[in-house]
Short mmCIF file of C-alpha atoms in Angstrom, two decimals:
data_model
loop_
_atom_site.label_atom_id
_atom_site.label_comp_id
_atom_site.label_asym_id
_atom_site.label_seq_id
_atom_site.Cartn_x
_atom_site.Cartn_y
_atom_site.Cartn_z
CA UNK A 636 34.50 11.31 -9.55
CA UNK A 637 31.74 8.52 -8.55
CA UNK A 638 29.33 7.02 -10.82
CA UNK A 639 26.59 9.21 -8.49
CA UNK A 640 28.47 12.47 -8.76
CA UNK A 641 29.29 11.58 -12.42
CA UNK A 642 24.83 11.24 -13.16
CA UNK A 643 24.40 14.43 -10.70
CA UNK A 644 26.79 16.19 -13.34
CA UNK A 645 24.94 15.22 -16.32
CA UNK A 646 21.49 15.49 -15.03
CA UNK A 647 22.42 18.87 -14.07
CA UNK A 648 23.44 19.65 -17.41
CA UNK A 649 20.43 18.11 -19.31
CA UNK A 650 18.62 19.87 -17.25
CA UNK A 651 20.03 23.53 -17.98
CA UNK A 652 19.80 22.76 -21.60
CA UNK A 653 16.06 21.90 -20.63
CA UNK A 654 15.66 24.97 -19.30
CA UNK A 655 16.89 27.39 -21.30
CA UNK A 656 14.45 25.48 -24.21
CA UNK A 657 11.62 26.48 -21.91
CA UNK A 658 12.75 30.14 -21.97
CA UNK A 659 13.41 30.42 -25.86
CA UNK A 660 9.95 28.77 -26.36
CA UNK A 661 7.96 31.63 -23.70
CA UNK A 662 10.02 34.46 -25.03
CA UNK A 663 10.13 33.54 -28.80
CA UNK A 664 7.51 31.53 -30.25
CA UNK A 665 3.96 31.84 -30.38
CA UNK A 666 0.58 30.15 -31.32
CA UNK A 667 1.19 26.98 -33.41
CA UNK A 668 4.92 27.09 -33.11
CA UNK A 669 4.61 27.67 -29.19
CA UNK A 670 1.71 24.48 -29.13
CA UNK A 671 4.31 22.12 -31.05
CA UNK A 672 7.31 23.04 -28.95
CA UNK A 673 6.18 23.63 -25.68
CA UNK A 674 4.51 19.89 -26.69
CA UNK A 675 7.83 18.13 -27.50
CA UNK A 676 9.29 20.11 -24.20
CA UNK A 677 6.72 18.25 -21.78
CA UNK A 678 7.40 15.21 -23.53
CA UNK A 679 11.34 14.98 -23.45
CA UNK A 680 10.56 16.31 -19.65
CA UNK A 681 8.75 13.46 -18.74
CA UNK A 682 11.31 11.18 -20.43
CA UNK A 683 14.01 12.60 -18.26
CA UNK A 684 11.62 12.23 -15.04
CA UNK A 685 11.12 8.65 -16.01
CA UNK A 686 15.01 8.40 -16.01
CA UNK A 687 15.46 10.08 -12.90
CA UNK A 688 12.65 7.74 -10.79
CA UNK A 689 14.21 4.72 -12.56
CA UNK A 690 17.64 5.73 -11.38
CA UNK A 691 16.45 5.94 -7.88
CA UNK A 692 14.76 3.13 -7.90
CA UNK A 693 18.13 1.03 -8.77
CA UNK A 694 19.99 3.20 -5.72
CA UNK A 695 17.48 2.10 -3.34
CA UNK A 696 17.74 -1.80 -4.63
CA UNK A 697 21.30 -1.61 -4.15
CA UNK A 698 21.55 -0.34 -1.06
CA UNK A 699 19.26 -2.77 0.52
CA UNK A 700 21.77 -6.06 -1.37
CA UNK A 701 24.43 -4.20 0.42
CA UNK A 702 23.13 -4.03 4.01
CA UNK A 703 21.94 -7.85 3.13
CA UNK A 704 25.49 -9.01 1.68
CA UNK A 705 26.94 -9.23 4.86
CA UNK A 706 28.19 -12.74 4.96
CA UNK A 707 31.43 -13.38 3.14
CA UNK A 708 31.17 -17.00 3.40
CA UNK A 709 27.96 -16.91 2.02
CA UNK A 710 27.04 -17.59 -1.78
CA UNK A 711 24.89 -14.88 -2.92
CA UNK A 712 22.67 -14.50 -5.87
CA UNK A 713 23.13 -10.81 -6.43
CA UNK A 714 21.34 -10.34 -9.63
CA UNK A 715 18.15 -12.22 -7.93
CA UNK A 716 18.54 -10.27 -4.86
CA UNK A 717 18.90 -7.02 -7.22
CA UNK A 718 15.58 -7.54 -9.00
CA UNK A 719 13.68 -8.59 -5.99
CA UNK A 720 14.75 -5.39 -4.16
CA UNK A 721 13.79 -3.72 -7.09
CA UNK A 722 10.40 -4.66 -7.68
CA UNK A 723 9.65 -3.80 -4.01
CA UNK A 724 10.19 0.08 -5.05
CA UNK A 725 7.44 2.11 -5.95
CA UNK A 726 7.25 3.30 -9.30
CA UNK A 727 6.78 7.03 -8.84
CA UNK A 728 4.51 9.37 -11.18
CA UNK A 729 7.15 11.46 -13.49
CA UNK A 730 5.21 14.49 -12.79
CA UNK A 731 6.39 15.01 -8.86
CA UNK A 732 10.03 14.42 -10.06
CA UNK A 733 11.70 17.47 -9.12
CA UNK A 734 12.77 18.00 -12.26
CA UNK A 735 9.01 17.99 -13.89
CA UNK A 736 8.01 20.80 -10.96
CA UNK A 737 11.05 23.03 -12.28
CA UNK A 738 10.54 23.03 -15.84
CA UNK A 739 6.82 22.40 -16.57
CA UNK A 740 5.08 23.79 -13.29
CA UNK A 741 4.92 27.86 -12.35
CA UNK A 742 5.26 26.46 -8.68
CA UNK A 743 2.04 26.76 -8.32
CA UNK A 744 0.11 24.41 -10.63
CA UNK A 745 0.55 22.51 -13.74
CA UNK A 746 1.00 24.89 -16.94
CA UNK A 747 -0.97 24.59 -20.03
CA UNK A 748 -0.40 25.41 -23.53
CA UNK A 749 -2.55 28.92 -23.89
CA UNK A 750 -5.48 28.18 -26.26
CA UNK A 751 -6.12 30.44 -29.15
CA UNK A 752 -9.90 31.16 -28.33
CA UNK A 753 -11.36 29.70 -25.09
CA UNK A 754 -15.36 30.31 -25.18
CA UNK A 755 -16.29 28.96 -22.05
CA UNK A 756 -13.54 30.03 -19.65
CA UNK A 757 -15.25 28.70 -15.89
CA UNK A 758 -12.55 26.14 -15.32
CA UNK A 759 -9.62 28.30 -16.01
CA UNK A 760 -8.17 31.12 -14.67
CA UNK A 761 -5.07 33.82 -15.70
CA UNK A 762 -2.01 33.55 -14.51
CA UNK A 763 0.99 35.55 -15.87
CA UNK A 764 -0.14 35.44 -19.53
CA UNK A 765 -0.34 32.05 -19.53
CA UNK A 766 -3.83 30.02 -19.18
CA UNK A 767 -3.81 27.02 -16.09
CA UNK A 768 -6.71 24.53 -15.34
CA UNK A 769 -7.78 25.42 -11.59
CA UNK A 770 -8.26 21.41 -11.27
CA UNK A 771 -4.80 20.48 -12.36
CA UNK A 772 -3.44 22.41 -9.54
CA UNK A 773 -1.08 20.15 -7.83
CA UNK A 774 1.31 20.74 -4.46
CA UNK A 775 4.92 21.65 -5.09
CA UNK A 776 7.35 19.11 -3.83
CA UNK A 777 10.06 20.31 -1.43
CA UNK A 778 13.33 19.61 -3.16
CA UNK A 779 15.20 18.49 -0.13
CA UNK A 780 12.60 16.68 2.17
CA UNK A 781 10.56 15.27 -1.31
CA UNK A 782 7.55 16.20 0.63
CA UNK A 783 4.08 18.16 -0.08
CA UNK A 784 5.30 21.63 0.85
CA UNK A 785 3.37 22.97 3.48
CA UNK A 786 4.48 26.46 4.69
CA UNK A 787 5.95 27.59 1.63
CA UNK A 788 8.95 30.20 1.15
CA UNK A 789 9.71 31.72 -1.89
CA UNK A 790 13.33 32.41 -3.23
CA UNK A 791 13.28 36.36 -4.28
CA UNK A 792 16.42 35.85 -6.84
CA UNK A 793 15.08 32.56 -8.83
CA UNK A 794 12.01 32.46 -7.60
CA UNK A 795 11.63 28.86 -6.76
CA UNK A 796 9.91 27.30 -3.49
CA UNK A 797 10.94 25.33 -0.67
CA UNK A 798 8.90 24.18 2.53
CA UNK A 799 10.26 26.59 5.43
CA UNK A 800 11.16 23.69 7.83
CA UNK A 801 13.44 21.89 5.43
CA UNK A 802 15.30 25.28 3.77
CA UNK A 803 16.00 26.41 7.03
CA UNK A 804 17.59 23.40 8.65
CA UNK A 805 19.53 23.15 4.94
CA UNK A 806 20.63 26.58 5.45
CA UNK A 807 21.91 25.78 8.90
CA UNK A 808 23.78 23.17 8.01
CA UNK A 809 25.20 24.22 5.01
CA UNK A 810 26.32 28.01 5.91
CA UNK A 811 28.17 29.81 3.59
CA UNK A 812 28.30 26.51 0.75
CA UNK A 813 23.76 27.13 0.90
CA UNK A 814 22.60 27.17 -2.57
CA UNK A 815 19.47 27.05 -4.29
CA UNK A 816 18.86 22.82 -3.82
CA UNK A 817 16.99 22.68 -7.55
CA UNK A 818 18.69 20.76 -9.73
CA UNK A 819 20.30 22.69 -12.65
CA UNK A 820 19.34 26.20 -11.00
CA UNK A 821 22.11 28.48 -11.52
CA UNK A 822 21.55 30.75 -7.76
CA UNK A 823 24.86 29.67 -6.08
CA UNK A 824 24.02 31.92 -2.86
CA UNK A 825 21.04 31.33 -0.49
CA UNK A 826 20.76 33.50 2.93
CA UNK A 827 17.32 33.25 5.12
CA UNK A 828 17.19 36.87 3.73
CA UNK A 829 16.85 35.80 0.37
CA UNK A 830 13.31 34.43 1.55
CA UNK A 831 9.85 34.96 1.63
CA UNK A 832 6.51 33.84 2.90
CA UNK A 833 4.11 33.25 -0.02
CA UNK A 834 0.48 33.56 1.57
CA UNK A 835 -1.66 32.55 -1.94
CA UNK A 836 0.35 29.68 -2.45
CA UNK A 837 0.01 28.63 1.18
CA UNK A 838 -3.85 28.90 0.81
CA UNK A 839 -3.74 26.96 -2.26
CA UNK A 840 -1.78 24.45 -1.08
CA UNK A 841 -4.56 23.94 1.81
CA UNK A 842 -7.26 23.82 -0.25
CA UNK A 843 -5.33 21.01 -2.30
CA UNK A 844 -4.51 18.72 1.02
CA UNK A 845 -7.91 19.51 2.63
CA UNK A 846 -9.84 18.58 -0.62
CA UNK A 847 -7.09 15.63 -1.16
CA UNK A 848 -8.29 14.22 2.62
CA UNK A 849 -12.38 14.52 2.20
CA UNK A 850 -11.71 12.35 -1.37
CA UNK A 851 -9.98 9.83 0.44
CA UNK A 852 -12.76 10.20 3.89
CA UNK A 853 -15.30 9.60 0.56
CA UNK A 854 -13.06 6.66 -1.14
CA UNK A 855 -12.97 5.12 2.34
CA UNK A 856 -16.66 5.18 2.93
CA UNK A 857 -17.66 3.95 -0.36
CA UNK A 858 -15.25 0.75 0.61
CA UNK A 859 -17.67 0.15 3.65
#
């Protein structure tokens, strides 16, 4: 087994243990021990996130010392050639790790802990007994392309969300081996059958890029 396939297997496994936390905490605890928990969950979330990005980060740095190492008569500083490679790689927000969309967003938006008493409700809305903040709303990432989903299609047996461009051609390519491409999702069989178009989610999603581009036309004009 490779050092990659060796992370793949634990990440996949810290992940499922991640998880099935998130589904003790929603179907056993409530008020102040739900708050504390679901608390601690977000935070050991974005630690693993943090992990993740970090670890990609180093895979892209390497790969660029090895297309560069090409001379074998060469003397090369490959620690200083590391860490310049590395500094060139962004430093991505935890929350669009794919891991952070799986265990702390509905696939729709970012989840909140529900408040015990919420007198002035205008900036939230309902959303399977839970309680979301319309303005924290924030694109799913496609877990294959790591890209804004744009037509979105919903899994019917785990329910997660892919970008219909990207499952498809994963699909084809994959035939009969297809699984759900989450990491630490448990759905070993995916079939274009197994699909479906999710309209509201679509419409959110271009609200989000549409009000995303007239922020930037404003950012730009303020520059002027």
């Amino acid at each position: 087994m490779t050092f990659n396939e060796r992370y793949a297997s634990l990440l996949d496994k810290c992940v499922t243990s991640l998880t099935t936390w998130k589904t003790f905490i929603q179907e056993n605890l409530k008020e102040q021990e739900y708050d504390i928990e679901a608390t601690k969950l977000r935070d050991i979330t974005r630690q693993y996130c943090e992990i993740d990005n970090n670890f990609q980060r180093s895979g892209e740095a390497i790969k660029l010392v090895e297309n560069a190492v090409s001379d074998p008569s060469q003397n090369y500083d490959i620690d200083a050639m590391y860490q310049e490679n590395l500094l060139k790689q962004d430093i991505k927000d935890p929350t669009r790790n794919e891991i952070w969309q799986q265990i702390c967003c509905d696939d729709v938006a970012v989840r909140v802990i529900k408040p015990k008493k919420q007198k002035n409700n205008e900036h939230y809305e309902e959303v399977n007994d839970s309680v979301m903040c319309s303005s924290s709303f924030s694109a799913p990432i496609d877990p294959i392309s790591k890209r804004v989903i744009r037509k979105p299609l919903r899994n019917r047996k785990c329910k997660h969300v892919y970008d219909s461009q990207s499952i498809y051609d994963y699909i084809r390519q994959s035939g009969r081996k297809a699984r759900c491409p989450y990491v630490g999702c448990k759905n070993n069989s995916l079939a274009p059958d197994h699909l479906q178009e999710d309209s509201q989610l679509e419409q959110r999603i271009s609200q989000f890029l549409a009000q995303q581009e007239t922020d930037s036309s404003g950012s730009d004009e303020d520059s002027d």
